[in-house]
Tab-separated table of C-alpha atoms and ligand atoms in Angstrom:
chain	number	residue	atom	x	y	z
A	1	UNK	CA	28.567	-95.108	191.068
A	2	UNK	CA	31.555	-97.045	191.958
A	3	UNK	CA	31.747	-100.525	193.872
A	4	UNK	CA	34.585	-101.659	195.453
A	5	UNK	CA	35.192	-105.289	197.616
A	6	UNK	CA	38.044	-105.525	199.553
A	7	UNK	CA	38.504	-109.230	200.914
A	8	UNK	CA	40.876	-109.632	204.112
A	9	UNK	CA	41.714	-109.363	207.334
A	10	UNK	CA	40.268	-106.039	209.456
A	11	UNK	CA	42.043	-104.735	212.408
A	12	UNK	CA	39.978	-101.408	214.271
A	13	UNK	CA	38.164	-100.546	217.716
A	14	UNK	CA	35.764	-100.358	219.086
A	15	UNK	CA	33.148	-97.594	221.221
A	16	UNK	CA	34.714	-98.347	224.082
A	17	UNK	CA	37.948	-98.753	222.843
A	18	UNK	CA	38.442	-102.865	222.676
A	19	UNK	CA	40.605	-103.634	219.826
A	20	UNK	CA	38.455	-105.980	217.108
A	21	UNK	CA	40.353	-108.456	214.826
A	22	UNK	CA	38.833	-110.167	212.157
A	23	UNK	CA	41.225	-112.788	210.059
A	24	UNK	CA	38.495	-112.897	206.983
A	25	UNK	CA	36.056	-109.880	205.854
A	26	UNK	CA	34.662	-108.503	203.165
A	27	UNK	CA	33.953	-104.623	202.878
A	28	UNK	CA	31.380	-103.269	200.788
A	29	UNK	CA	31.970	-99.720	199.401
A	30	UNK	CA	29.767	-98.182	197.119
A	31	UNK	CA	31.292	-94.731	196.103
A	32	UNK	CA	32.807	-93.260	199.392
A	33	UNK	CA	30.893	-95.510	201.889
A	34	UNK	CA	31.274	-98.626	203.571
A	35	UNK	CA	27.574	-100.001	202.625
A	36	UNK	CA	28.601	-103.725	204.326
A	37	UNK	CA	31.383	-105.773	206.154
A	38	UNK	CA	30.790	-109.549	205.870
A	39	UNK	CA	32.556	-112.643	208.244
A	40	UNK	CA	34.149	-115.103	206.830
A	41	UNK	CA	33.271	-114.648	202.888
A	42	UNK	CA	34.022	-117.708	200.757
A	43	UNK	CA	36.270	-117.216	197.919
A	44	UNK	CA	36.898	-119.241	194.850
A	45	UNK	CA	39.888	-118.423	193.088
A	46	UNK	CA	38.754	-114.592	190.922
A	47	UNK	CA	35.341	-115.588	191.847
A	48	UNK	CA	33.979	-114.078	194.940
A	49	UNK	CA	30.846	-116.102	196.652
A	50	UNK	CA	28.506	-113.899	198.608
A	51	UNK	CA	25.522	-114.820	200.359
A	52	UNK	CA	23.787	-111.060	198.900
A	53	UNK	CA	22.835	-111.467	195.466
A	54	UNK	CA	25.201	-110.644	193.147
A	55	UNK	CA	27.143	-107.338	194.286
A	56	UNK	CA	28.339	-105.995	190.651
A	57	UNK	CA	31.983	-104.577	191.843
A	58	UNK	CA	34.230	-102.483	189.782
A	59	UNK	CA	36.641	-103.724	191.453
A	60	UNK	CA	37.866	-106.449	193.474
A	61	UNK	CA	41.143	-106.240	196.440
A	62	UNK	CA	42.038	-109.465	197.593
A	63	UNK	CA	44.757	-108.365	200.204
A	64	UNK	CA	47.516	-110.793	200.151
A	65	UNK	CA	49.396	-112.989	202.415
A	66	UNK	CA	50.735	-110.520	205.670
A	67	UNK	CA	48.443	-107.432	204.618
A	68	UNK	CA	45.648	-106.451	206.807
A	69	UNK	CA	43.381	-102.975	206.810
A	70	UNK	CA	43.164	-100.592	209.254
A	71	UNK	CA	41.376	-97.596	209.468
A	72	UNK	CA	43.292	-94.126	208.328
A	73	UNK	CA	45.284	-91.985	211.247
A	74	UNK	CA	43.290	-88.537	212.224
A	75	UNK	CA	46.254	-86.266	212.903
A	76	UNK	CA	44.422	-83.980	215.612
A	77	UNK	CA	47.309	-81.411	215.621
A	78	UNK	CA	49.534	-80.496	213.711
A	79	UNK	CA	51.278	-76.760	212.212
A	80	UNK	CA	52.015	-76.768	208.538
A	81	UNK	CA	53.771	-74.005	208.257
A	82	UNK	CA	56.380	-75.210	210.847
A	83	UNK	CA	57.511	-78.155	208.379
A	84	UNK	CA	60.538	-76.290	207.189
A	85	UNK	CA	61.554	-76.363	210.844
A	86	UNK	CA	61.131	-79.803	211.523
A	87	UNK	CA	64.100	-81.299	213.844
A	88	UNK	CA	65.227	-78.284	214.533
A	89	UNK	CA	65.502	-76.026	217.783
A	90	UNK	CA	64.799	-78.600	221.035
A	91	UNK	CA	67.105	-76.002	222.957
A	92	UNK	CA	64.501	-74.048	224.378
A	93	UNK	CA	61.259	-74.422	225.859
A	94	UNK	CA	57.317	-72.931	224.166
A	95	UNK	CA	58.028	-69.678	224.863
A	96	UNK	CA	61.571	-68.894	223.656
A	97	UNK	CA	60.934	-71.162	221.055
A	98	UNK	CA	58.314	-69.684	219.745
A	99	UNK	CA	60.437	-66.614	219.497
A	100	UNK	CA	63.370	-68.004	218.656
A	101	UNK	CA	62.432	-70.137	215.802
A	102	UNK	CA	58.650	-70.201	214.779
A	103	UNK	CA	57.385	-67.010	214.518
A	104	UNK	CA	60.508	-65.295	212.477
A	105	UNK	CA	59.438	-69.252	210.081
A	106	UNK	CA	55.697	-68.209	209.721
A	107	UNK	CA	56.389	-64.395	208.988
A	108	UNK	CA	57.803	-65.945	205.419
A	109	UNK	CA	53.984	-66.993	204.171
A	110	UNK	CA	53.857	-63.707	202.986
A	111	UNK	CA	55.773	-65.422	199.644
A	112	UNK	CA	52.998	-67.825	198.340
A	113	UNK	CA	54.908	-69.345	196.200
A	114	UNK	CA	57.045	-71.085	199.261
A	115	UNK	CA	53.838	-71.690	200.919
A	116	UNK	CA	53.095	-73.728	197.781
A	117	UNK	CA	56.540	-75.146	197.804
A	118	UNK	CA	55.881	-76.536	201.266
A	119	UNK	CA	52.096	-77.325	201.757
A	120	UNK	CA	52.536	-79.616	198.436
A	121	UNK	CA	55.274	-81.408	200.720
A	122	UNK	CA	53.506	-81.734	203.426
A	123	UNK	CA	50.116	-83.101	202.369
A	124	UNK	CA	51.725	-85.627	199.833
A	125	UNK	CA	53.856	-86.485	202.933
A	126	UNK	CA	51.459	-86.777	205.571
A	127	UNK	CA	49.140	-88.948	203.445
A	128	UNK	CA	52.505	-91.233	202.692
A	129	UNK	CA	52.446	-91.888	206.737
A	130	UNK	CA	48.543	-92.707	206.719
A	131	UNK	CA	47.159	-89.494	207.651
A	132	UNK	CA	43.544	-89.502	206.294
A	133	UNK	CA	42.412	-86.954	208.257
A	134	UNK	CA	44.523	-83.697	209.419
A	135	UNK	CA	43.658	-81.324	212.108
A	136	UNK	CA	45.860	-78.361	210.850
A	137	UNK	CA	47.454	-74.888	212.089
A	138	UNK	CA	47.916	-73.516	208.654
A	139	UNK	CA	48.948	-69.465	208.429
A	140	UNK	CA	47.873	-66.276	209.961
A	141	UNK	CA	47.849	-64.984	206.238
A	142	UNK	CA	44.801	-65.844	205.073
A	143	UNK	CA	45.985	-66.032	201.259
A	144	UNK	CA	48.581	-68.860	202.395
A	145	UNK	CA	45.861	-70.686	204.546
A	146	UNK	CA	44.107	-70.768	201.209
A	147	UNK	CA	46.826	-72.709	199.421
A	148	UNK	CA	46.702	-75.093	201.973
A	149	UNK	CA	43.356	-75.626	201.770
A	150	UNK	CA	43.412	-75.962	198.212
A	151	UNK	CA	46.416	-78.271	198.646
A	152	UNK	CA	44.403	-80.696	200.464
A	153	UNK	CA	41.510	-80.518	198.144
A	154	UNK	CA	43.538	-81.253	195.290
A	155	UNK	CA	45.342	-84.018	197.066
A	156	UNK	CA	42.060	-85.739	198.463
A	157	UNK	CA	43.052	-85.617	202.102
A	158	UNK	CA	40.195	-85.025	204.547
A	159	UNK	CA	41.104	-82.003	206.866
A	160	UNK	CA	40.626	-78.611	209.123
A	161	UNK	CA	42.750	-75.678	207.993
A	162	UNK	CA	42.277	-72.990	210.508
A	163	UNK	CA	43.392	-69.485	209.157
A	164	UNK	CA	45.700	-68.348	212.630
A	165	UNK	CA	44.273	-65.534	214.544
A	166	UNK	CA	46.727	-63.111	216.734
A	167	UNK	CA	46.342	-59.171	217.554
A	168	UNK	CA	48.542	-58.802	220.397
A	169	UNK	CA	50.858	-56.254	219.025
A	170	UNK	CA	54.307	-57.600	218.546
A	171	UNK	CA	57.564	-55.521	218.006
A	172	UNK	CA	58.380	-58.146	214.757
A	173	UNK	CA	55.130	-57.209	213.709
A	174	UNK	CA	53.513	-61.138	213.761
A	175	UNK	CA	50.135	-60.001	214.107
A	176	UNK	CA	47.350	-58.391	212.734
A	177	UNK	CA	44.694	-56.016	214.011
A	178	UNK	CA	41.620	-57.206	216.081
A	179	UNK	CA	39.275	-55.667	212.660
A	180	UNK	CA	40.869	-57.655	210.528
A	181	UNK	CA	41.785	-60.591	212.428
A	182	UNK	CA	37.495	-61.278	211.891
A	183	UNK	CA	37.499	-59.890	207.898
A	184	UNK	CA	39.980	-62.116	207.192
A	185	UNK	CA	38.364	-64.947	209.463
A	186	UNK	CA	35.334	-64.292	208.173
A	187	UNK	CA	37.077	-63.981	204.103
A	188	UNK	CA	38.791	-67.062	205.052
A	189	UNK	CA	35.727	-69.692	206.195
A	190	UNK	CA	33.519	-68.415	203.033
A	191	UNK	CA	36.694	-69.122	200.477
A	192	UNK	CA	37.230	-72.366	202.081
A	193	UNK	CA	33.117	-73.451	201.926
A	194	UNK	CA	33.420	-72.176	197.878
A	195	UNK	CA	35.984	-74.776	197.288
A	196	UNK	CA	32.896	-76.815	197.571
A	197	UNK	CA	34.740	-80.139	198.859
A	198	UNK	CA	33.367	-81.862	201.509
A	199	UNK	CA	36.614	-83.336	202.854
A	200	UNK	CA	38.093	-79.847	203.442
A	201	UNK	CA	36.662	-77.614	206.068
A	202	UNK	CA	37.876	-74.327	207.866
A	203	UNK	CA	38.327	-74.578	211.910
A	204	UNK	CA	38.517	-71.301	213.543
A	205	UNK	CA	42.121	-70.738	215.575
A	206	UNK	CA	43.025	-68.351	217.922
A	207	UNK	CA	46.298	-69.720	218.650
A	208	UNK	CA	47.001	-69.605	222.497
A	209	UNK	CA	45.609	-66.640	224.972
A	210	UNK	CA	49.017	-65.109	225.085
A	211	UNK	CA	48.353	-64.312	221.161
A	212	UNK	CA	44.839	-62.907	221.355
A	213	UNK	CA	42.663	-60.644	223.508
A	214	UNK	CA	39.334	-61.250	224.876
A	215	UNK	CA	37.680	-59.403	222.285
A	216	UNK	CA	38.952	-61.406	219.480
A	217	UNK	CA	38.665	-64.810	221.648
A	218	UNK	CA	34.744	-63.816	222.106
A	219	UNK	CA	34.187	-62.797	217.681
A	220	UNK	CA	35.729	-65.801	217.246
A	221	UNK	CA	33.463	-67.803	219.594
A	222	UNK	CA	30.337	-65.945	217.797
A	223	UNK	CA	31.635	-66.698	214.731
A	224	UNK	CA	32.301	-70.788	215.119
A	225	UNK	CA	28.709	-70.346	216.849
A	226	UNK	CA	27.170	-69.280	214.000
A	227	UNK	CA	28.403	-71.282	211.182
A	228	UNK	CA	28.509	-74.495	213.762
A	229	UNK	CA	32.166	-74.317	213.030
A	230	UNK	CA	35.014	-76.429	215.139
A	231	UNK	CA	37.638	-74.620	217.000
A	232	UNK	CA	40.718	-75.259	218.327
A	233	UNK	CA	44.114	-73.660	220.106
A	234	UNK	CA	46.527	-74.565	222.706
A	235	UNK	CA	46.092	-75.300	226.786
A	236	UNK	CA	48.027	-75.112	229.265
A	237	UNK	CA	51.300	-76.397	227.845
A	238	UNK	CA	53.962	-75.029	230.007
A	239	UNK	CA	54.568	-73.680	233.377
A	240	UNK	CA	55.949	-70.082	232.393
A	241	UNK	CA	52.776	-69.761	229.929
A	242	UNK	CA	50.714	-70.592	232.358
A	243	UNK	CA	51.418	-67.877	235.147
A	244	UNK	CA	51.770	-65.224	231.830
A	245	UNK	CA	48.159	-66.627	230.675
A	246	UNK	CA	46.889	-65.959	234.934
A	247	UNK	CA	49.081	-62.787	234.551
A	248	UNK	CA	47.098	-61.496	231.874
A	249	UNK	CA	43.922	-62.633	232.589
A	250	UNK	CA	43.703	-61.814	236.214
A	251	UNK	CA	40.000	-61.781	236.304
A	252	UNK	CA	39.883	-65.206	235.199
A	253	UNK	CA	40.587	-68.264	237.885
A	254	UNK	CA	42.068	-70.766	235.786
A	255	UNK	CA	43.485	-70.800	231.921
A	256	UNK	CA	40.143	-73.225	230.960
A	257	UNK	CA	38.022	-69.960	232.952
A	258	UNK	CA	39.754	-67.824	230.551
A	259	UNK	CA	38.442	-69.575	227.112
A	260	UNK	CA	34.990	-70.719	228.510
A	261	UNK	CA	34.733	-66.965	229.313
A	262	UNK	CA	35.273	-66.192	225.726
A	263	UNK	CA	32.968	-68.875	224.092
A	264	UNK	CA	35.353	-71.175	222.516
A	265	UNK	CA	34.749	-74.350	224.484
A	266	UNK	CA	31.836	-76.172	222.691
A	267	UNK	CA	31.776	-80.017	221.870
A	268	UNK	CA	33.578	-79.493	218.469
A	269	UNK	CA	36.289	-77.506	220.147
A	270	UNK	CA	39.762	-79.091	220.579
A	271	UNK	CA	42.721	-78.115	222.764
A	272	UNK	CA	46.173	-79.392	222.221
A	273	UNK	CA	48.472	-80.329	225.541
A	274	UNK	CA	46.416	-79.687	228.347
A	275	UNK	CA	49.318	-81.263	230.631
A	276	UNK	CA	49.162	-79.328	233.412
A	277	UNK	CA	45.152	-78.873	233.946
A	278	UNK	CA	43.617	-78.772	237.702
A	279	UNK	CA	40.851	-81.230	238.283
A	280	UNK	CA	38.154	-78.035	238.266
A	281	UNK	CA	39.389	-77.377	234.803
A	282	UNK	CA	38.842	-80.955	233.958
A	283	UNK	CA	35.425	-80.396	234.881
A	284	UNK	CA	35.015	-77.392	232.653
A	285	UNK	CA	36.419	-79.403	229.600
A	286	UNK	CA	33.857	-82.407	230.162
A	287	UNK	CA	30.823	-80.573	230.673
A	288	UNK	CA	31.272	-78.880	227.478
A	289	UNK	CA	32.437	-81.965	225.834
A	290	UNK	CA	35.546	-80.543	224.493
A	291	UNK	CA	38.897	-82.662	223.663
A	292	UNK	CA	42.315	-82.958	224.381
A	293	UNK	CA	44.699	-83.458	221.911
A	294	UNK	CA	48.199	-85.297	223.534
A	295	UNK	CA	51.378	-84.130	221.590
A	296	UNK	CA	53.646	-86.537	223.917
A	297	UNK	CA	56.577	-86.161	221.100
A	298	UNK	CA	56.589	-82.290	221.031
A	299	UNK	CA	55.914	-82.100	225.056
A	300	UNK	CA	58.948	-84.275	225.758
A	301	UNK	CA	61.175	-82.001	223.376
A	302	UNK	CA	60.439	-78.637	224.184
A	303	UNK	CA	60.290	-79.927	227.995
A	304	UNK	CA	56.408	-78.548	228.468
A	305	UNK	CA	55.719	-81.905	231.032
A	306	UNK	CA	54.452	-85.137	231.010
A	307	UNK	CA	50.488	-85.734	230.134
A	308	UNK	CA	48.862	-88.205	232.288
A	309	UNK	CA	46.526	-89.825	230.183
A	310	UNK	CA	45.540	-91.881	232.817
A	311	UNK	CA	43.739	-89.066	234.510
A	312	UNK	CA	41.905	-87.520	231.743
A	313	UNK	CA	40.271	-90.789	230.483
A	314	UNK	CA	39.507	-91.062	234.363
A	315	UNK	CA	37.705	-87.402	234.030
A	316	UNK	CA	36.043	-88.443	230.817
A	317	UNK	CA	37.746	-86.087	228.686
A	318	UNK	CA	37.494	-87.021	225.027
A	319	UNK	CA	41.330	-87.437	223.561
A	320	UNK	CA	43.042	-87.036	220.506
A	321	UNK	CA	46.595	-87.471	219.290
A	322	UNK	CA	48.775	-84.648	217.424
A	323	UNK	CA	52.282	-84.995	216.137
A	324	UNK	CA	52.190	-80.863	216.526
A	325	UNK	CA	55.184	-80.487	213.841
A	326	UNK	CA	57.466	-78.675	214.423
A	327	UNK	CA	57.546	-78.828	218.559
A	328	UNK	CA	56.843	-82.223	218.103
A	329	UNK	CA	60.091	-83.752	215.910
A	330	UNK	CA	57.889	-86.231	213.169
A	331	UNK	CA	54.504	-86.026	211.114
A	332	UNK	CA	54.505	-90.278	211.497
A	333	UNK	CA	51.261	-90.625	213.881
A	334	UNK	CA	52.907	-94.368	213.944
A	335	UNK	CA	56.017	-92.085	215.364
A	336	UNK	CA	53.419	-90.597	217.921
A	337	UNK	CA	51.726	-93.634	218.685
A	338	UNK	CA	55.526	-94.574	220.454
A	339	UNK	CA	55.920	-91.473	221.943
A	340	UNK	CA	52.676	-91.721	224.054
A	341	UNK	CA	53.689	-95.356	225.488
A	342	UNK	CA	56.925	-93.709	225.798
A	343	UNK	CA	55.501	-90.748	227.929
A	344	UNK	CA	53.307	-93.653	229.606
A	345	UNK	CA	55.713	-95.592	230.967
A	346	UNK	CA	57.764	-92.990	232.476
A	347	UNK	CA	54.952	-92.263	234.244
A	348	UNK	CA	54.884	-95.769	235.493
A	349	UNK	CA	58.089	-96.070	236.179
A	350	UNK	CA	57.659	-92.342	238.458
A	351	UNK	CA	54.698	-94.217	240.024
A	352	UNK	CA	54.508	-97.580	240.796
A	353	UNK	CA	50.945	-98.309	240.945
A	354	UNK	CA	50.206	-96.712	237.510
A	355	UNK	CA	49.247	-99.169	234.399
A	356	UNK	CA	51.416	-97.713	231.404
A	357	UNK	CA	49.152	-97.452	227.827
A	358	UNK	CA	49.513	-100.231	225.541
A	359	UNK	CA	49.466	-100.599	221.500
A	360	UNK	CA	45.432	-101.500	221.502
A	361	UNK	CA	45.355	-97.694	223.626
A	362	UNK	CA	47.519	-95.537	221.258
A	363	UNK	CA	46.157	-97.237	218.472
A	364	UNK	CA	42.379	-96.463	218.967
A	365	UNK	CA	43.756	-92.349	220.153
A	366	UNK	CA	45.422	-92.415	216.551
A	367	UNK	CA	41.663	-93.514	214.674
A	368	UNK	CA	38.405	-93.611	216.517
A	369	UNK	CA	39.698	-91.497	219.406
A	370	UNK	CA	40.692	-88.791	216.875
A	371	UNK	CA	37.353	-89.276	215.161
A	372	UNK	CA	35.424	-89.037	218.919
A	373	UNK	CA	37.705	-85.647	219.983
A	374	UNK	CA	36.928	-84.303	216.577
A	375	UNK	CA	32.992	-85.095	216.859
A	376	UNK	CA	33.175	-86.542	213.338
A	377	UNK	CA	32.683	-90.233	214.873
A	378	UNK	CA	29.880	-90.793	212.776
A	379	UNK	CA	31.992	-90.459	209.484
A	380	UNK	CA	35.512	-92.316	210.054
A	381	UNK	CA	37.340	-93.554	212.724
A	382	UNK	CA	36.317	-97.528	212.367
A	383	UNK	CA	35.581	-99.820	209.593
A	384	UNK	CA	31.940	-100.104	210.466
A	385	UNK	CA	28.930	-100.065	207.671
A	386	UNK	CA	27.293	-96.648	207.110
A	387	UNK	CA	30.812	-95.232	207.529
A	388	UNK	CA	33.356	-93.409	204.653
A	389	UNK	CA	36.038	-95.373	203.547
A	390	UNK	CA	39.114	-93.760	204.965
A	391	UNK	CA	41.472	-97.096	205.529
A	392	UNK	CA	45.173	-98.257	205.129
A	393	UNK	CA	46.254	-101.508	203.613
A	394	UNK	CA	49.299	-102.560	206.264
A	395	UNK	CA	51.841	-104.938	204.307
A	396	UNK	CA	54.544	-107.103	206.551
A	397	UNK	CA	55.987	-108.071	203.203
A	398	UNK	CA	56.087	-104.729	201.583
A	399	UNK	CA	59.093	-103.679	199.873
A	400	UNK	CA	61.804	-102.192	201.656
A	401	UNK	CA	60.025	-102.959	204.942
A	402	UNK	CA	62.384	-102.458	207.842
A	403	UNK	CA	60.950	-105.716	209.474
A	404	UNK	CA	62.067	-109.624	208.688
A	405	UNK	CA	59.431	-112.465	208.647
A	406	UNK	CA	61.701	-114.827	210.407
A	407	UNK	CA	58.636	-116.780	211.122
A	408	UNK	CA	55.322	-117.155	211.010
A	409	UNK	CA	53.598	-114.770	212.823
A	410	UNK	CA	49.770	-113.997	213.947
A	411	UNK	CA	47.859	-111.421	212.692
A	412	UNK	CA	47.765	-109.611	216.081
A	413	UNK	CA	51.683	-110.301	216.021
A	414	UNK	CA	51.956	-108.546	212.865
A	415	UNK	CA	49.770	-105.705	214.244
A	416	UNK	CA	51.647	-105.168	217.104
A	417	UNK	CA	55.171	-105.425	214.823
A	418	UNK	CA	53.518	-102.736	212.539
A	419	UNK	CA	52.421	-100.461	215.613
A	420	UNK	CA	55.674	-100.725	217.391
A	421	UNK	CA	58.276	-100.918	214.886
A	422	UNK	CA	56.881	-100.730	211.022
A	423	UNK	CA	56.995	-97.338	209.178
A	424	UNK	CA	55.154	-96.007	206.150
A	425	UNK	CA	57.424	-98.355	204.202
A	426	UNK	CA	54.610	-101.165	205.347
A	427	UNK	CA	51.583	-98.503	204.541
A	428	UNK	CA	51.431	-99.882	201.191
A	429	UNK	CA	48.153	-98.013	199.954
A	430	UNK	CA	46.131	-95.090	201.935
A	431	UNK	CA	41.982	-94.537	200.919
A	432	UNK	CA	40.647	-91.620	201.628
A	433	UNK	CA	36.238	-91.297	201.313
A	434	UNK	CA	36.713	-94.417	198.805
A	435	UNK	CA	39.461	-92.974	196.706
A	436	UNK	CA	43.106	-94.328	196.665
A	437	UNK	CA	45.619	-91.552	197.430
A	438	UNK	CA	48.577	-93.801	197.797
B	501	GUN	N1	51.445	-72.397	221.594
B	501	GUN	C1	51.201	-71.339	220.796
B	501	GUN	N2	51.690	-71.541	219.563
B	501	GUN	C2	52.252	-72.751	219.563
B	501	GUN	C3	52.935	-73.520	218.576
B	501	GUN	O1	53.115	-73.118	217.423
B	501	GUN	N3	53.373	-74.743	218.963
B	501	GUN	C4	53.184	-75.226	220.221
B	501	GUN	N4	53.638	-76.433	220.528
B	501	GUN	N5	52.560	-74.527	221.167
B	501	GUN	C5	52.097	-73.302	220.849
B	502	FE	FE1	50.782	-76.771	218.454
């Protein structure tokens, strides 16, 4: 067993959002879980005082003058096979795009040896940026999905790899048949449980209702049914998908009609935009208890729309955040966390009456809003006893940090500083289930 105490200031939310700052903690962590967080413990010099009887620790992190801990960033959406393409191609909107520049990227996972080249990049990146937890898009190859999923294991990053499923023939070939679309699925979410880590777990992924028919939608539903798996895929992201998704699916009365038909909404299922939803499929989406994910960075640059926050915390709809690499132009959820407000106040600045987000808002959709949209609440999200460690020490003084300290500033100032303007130069170590990854 290993004990760690880590003595300092706290910054998280709360349930219902409130942001909670505490100038002087101690957290408890025996192996990966916070056992006990302590007010105002009094310190003398090495020697820690506690009022509990001697707490044997391994080891002892007293944070130091402008460091504070936060919990880790849960990354609700995001491709990682579109990293190679990141900053490229805002000339066209989803559909073209996708054409244009993803698919003819993702047909190259055939070579695993530049799926290794690039998953190794971009799980030691996104856990450089404070991504604990990763919601990820990872191949329709089944063999590459693997590597990823491996990757993360290896790399002790807590994530969903969902194995891409698509059998609408295509003339570039992209796709695979409806038979083994489920073998592979199927191949897929048993090689992922083997790997025996319980930080890594598969997350079936049809990837928008343009790419898959009804058939597949509904073995896919049966299969996240029963294995009590998550699930997740795209909504209602742009106007000309939209009509082709009514087009197609002409029985169905709305894009949500067309995946509650099919089985995929349950309370562990996630969709990512949702910007253009009617209020009846807002209703759809709560009664099943199934999330949005806002990708504000990749809807502003492939022109899908602006998502009104606003209204779906209004409608109760549980809501993540996804930097949705490569549409979206950064894997920094502290990049993302920016391009909501951004997305928020031209919203109020469209309407007058409307209240833009603030930091406290994006902030709590990067951690326990993630955690809530993902269902997996009861593990991370806060810094809250009974919980796993996943955490970020936050340093104002850290090397190379892009900000001065022209004066003294409060710890909420510093917060605010690190939310709005710090970058992973001031994430100066990441944990992940107790175990330092940075
Ligand atoms: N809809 C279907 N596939 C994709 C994708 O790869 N990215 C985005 N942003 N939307 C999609
Ligand atoms: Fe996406």
């Amino acid at each position: 067993m290993v004990r760690q105490i880590f003595i300092g200031p706290i910054i998280h939310t709360d349930e219902n959002g409130e942001l909670i700052i505490k100038e002087s903690v101690a957290i408890f962590i025996e192996d990966d879980k916070i056992i006990d967080v302590m007010e105002n413990p009094t310190t003398n010099k090495e020697k820690v005082i506690f009022n509990i009887d001697d707490f044997y620790a391994d080891k002892v992190i007293n944070l130091s003058y402008g460091q504070f801990i936060i919990p880790g960033f849960i990354d609700c959406h995001t491709h990682a096979v579109q990293f190679p393409n990141l900053g490229l191609g805002y000339d066209k909107c989803l559909l073209e795009w996708l054409e244009t520049y993803t698919f003819p990227l993702e047909k190259k996972y055939t070579e695993t040896k530049f799926a290794d080249q690039v998953f190794d990049a971009v799980v030691k990146r996104t856990i450089e940026a404070g991504t604990t937890t990763a919601c990820y898009f990872a191949s329709l190859y089944a063999e590459a999905s693997m590597i990823l999923a491996e990757k993360v294991a290896e790399l002790g990053q807590r994530a969903f790899i969902g194995k891409i499923n698509m059998n609408i023939p295509r003339n570039d070939e992209y796709y695979e048949s409806t038979e083994k679309s489920i073998k592979d699925t199927i191949a897929f979410v048993e090689s992922v449980e083997r790997i025996g880590n319980p930080l890594v777990r598969p997350i079936i992924t049809p990837r928008f209702a343009l790419n898959c028919n009804m058939e597949l939608m509904q073995e896919l539903a049966k299969i996240a049914k029963a294995k009590d798996l998550h699930i997740q895929t795209h909504i209602s992201e742009n106007e000309a998908e939209i009509r082709a998704v009514k087009q197609t699916f002409k029985e169905q009365s709305s894009y949500t009609a067309v995946y509650e038909t099919a089985g995929l909404l349950t309370n562990k299922t996630i969709l990512a935009h949702g910007i253009h939803l009617e209020d009846n499929e807002l209703a759809i989406l709560e009664k099943q208890g199934t999330a949005i994910i806002h990708c504000p960075s990749s809807n502003m640059y492939l022109r899908s729309g602006l998502c009104d926050v606003r209204r779906l915390k209004a409608k109760n709809i549980k809501l993540g955040l996804g930097t949705d690499v490569a549409g979206g132009s950064s894997y920094s959820m502290q990049d993302e966390m920016r391009s909501v407000l951004h997305v928020s106040t031209c919203l109020s600045l469209m309407k007058h009456d409307y209240v833009p987000l603030n930091y406290k808002e994006v902030f709590h959709m990067a951690t326990l809003g993630g955690a809530k949209a993902l269902s997996i609440d009861d593990k991370v999200g806060n810094l809250v006893s009974g919980k796993e460690f996943d955490a970020l020490i936050i340093d104002l003084n850290a090397k190379n940090s892009r900000l001065d300290n022209f004066r003294e500033y409060t710890l909420e100032e510093n917060f605010q500083r690190f939310i709005h303007s710090g970058d992973d130069r001031n994430i100066v170590s990441v944990y992940v289930r107790g175990r330092k990854v940075k």
